[in-house]
Structures are given as structure tokens and as C-alpha cells.
CSV table of C-alpha atoms in Angstrom, one decimal:
chain,number,residue,atom,x,y,z
A,1,MET,CA,96.3,128.5,112.7
A,2,THR,CA,97.8,125.5,114.4
A,3,THR,CA,100.1,123.1,112.7
A,4,PRO,CA,98.8,119.5,112.4
A,5,PRO,CA,100.7,116.9,114.4
A,6,PRO,CA,103.2,114.9,112.5
A,7,PRO,CA,102.5,111.3,111.3
A,8,ARG,CA,103.6,108.7,113.8
A,9,THR,CA,104.3,105.1,113.1
A,10,PHE,CA,103.5,102.5,115.7
A,11,ILE,CA,104.7,98.9,115.3
A,12,VAL,CA,102.7,96.7,117.6
A,13,HIS,CA,103.7,93.1,118.1
A,14,VAL,CA,100.8,91.1,119.3
A,15,GLU,CA,99.8,87.5,120.0
A,16,ASP,CA,98.4,85.9,116.8
A,17,ARG,CA,94.8,85.3,118.1
A,18,PRO,CA,91.3,86.0,116.8
A,19,GLY,CA,90.0,89.4,118.0
A,20,VAL,CA,93.3,91.0,118.9
A,21,LEU,CA,93.2,93.4,115.9
A,22,SER,CA,89.7,94.5,116.9
A,23,ARG,CA,90.9,95.3,120.5
A,24,VAL,CA,93.9,97.3,119.3
A,25,ILE,CA,91.8,99.2,116.8
A,26,SER,CA,89.1,99.8,119.4
A,27,LEU,CA,91.6,101.6,121.5
A,28,PHE,CA,92.3,104.1,118.7
A,29,ARG,CA,88.5,104.4,117.9
A,30,ARG,CA,87.6,105.1,121.5
A,31,ARG,CA,90.0,108.0,121.5
A,32,ALA,CA,88.8,109.3,118.1
A,33,TYR,CA,92.1,109.0,116.3
A,34,ASN,CA,92.1,108.7,112.6
A,35,ILE,CA,94.3,105.9,111.4
A,36,ASP,CA,96.1,106.9,108.1
A,37,SER,CA,97.5,103.5,107.4
A,38,LEU,CA,97.1,100.0,108.8
A,39,THR,CA,98.8,96.8,107.9
A,40,VAL,CA,98.8,93.4,109.7
A,41,ALA,CA,100.8,90.3,108.9
A,42,ASN,CA,102.6,87.4,110.5
A,43,THR,CA,106.2,87.7,111.6
A,44,GLU,CA,109.0,85.1,111.5
A,45,ASN,CA,107.4,83.7,114.7
A,46,ALA,CA,104.0,82.2,113.8
A,47,ALA,CA,102.6,83.0,117.2
A,48,ILE,CA,103.3,86.8,116.8
A,49,SER,CA,101.6,89.2,114.4
A,50,ARG,CA,102.9,92.7,113.5
A,51,ILE,CA,100.5,95.6,113.3
A,52,THR,CA,101.9,98.8,111.7
A,53,LEU,CA,99.8,101.9,112.3
A,54,VAL,CA,100.4,105.4,111.0
A,55,MET,CA,98.4,108.3,112.4
A,56,ALA,CA,98.9,112.0,113.3
A,57,ALA,CA,99.7,112.6,116.9
A,58,ASP,CA,101.7,114.9,119.1
A,59,GLU,CA,104.3,113.7,121.5
A,60,ARG,CA,102.0,113.6,124.5
A,61,GLU,CA,99.3,111.6,122.5
A,62,THR,CA,102.0,109.2,121.3
A,63,ARG,CA,103.2,108.4,124.8
A,64,LEU,CA,99.6,107.9,126.0
A,65,LEU,CA,98.7,105.6,123.1
A,66,GLU,CA,101.8,103.5,123.7
A,67,ALA,CA,101.0,103.2,127.4
A,68,ASN,CA,97.4,102.2,126.6
A,69,LEU,CA,98.5,99.6,124.1
A,70,TYR,CA,100.6,97.9,126.8
A,71,LYS,CA,97.4,97.6,128.9
A,72,LEU,CA,96.1,95.1,126.3
A,73,ILE,CA,97.2,91.7,127.4
A,74,GLU,CA,97.8,90.4,123.9
A,75,VAL,CA,100.3,93.3,123.1
A,76,LEU,CA,103.8,92.0,123.5
A,77,TYR,CA,105.9,94.9,122.4
A,78,VAL,CA,105.3,98.4,121.0
A,79,GLU,CA,107.8,100.4,118.9
A,80,HIS,CA,107.3,104.0,118.1
A,81,ALA,CA,109.3,104.2,114.9
A,82,THR,CA,110.9,107.6,114.1
A,83,PRO,CA,111.8,108.6,110.5
A,84,GLN,CA,115.5,108.6,111.4
A,85,GLY,CA,115.4,105.1,113.0
A,86,GLN,CA,113.2,103.2,110.6
A,87,VAL,CA,112.9,102.0,107.0
A,88,SER,CA,109.4,102.2,105.7
A,89,ARG,CA,107.8,101.3,102.4
A,90,GLU,CA,104.4,101.0,100.8
A,91,LEU,CA,103.2,99.1,97.7
A,92,ALA,CA,100.8,100.6,95.2
A,93,LEU,CA,99.0,99.1,92.2
A,94,ILE,CA,97.8,101.7,89.8
A,95,LYS,CA,95.5,100.9,86.8
A,96,VAL,CA,95.8,103.8,84.3
A,97,ARG,CA,94.3,104.5,80.9
A,98,ALA,CA,97.0,103.8,78.2
A,99,SER,CA,96.1,103.6,74.5
A,100,GLU,CA,98.7,102.6,71.9
A,101,GLU,CA,99.4,106.4,71.4
A,102,THR,CA,99.7,107.3,75.1
A,103,ARG,CA,101.4,104.2,76.4
A,104,PRO,CA,105.0,105.5,75.8
A,105,ALA,CA,104.3,108.6,77.8
A,106,VAL,CA,102.9,106.6,80.7
A,107,LEU,CA,105.9,104.3,80.6
A,108,GLN,CA,108.3,107.2,80.6
A,109,VAL,CA,106.7,108.7,83.7
A,110,CYS,CA,106.8,105.3,85.4
A,111,GLU,CA,110.4,104.8,84.5
A,112,VAL,CA,111.4,108.0,86.4
A,113,PHE,CA,109.8,106.5,89.6
A,114,ARG,CA,111.1,103.0,88.9
A,115,ALA,CA,107.6,101.7,88.7
A,116,ARG,CA,107.0,98.7,86.5
A,117,ALA,CA,104.2,97.5,84.3
A,118,ILE,CA,102.7,94.2,85.5
A,119,ASP,CA,99.7,94.0,83.1
A,120,VAL,CA,98.9,95.6,79.7
A,121,THR,CA,95.7,95.6,77.8
A,122,PRO,CA,94.8,97.6,74.6
A,123,THR,CA,93.4,100.4,76.7
A,124,SER,CA,95.0,100.2,80.1
A,125,MET,CA,98.1,99.3,82.1
A,126,VAL,CA,98.6,98.2,85.7
A,127,MET,CA,101.7,99.7,87.3
A,128,GLU,CA,103.4,98.5,90.5
A,129,LEU,CA,105.5,100.8,92.7
A,130,THR,CA,107.2,100.2,96.0
A,131,GLY,CA,108.5,103.2,97.9
A,132,THR,CA,107.7,105.8,100.5
A,133,PRO,CA,104.2,107.2,100.7
A,134,ASP,CA,105.5,110.6,99.2
A,135,LYS,CA,107.0,108.8,96.2
A,136,ILE,CA,103.8,106.9,95.6
A,137,ASP,CA,101.8,110.2,95.9
A,138,SER,CA,104.0,111.8,93.4
A,139,LEU,CA,103.6,109.1,90.8
A,140,ILE,CA,99.8,109.2,91.3
A,141,GLU,CA,99.8,112.9,90.6
A,142,MET,CA,101.9,112.4,87.5
A,143,LEU,CA,99.6,109.6,86.2
A,144,ARG,CA,96.4,111.4,87.0
A,145,PRO,CA,96.2,113.4,83.7
A,146,HIS,CA,96.3,110.1,81.8
A,147,GLY,CA,93.2,108.8,83.8
A,148,ILE,CA,93.6,106.6,86.8
A,149,ILE,CA,91.0,103.8,86.6
A,150,GLU,CA,91.7,102.1,89.9
A,151,LEU,CA,94.2,102.4,92.8
A,152,ALA,CA,95.2,100.0,95.6
A,153,ARG,CA,97.7,100.8,98.3
A,154,THR,CA,99.0,98.5,101.0
A,155,GLY,CA,99.7,101.1,103.7
A,156,THR,CA,103.0,101.6,105.3
A,157,VAL,CA,105.2,98.8,106.7
A,158,ALA,CA,108.1,99.8,108.8
A,159,MET,CA,111.1,98.2,110.5
A,160,ALA,CA,113.8,99.7,112.8
A,161,ARG,CA,117.2,100.1,111.4
A,162,GLY,CA,120.1,98.0,112.8
A,163,PRO,CA,121.1,94.4,113.4
A,164,GLN,CA,118.8,93.7,116.4
A,165,SER,CA,115.2,92.8,116.6
A,166,PRO,CA,113.3,94.2,119.6
A,167,LEU,CA,111.6,90.8,119.8
A,168,THR,CA,114.7,88.7,120.3
A,169,ALA,CA,113.8,87.9,123.9
A,170,LEU,CA,110.1,87.2,123.0
A,171,GLN,CA,111.2,84.9,120.1
A,172,GLU,CA,113.2,82.7,122.5
A,173,THR,CA,110.2,82.0,124.7
A,174,PRO,CA,107.6,79.5,123.6
A,175,PRO,CA,104.3,80.8,122.1
A,176,PRO,CA,101.4,81.4,124.5
A,177,GLY,CA,99.7,78.2,125.6
A,178,LYS,CA,102.8,76.1,124.4
A,179,ALA,CA,104.9,76.4,127.6
A,180,ALA,CA,106.4,73.1,128.8
């Protein structure tokens, strides 16, 4: 029995243009990789978007994917974030059954995980939790016996530790098409 490859986090900085996400995802699709988590958002520079991908890959596959990402002209910079060198979080909203009788038990479980109630009805509650995927998985398992009605997760966002941004040089240059 082989051990599955560990999860890898790629932070891909791309030009903020229509179709760029599709080209990046197509690269993973063509190689039949299953993406575990995907988030996309603007950065502090409006011309640059940040794509955070989490997927299982061995060391060789990781190097190949990174090299192939750089072949896409819209890709500006790729970081392979390691657990030791990154801070990563995920947000989850969990709607759980909670009657007047069961609400204190649900709240007690959520308090252990530092989740907070953001909506309450006579028969349900919506809980919010930010943390590592493992922490969110643990809260979900603890709430499951109460009856999870609905679940939404953002996927992992990650950032390298330390005072520097790998994009410092890119941020000092004008956005594409805006050069003087």
C-alpha cells in the first residue's frame, strides 16, 4: 500500500485579467490533478490577483507544476508554501440544528473551538469559524450529531511568514498595459 502524497499549497500571483483563472485551472485539469481547495482574490495591487491552490502532489510533481505555471504568460510569481514557512487559514459557516433544549450544548462545543454564533433562529444556528482545515474538520465532526443543515467553506488562503513580500519587485513596476 502506497502512502498518498502530502497536500501542497501553491500561491500563484497572476495578472488580473479575464480568462487567467481558466488557463491556470486548465493546466491542472490536463494533468488530471484533483484540486482540494481553490481561492482567488485581489491583492494590494489591483492589477494582480492571488490564486491559492491546495492539492496532493509529490516533490517531483510539485516542481513540474511550478515550472509549467511559469509557462503561462499571465503568471507573475509562484510560491510553493510549506507548512513551516506559511500561515494558512480557512473560513467555515456551519448551519446546525439547535432547539431551545440543544442550543447550550451546541454553544459549548463551539466555545471550545472559538467559533461564534452569527445567526440564531428558534430551530437553528449559523456558526462561524476561522482556522486551519483540521480545526474546521474537527468542529464539523463535533457538530454532526446535532444535525448539520448546511456547510460552506472558503478553502485555504496562505501567506509566507516574515516581513518581506515576494512581490515587492513586481509591485514597484506599473501594471501591464500602463507602462509609460
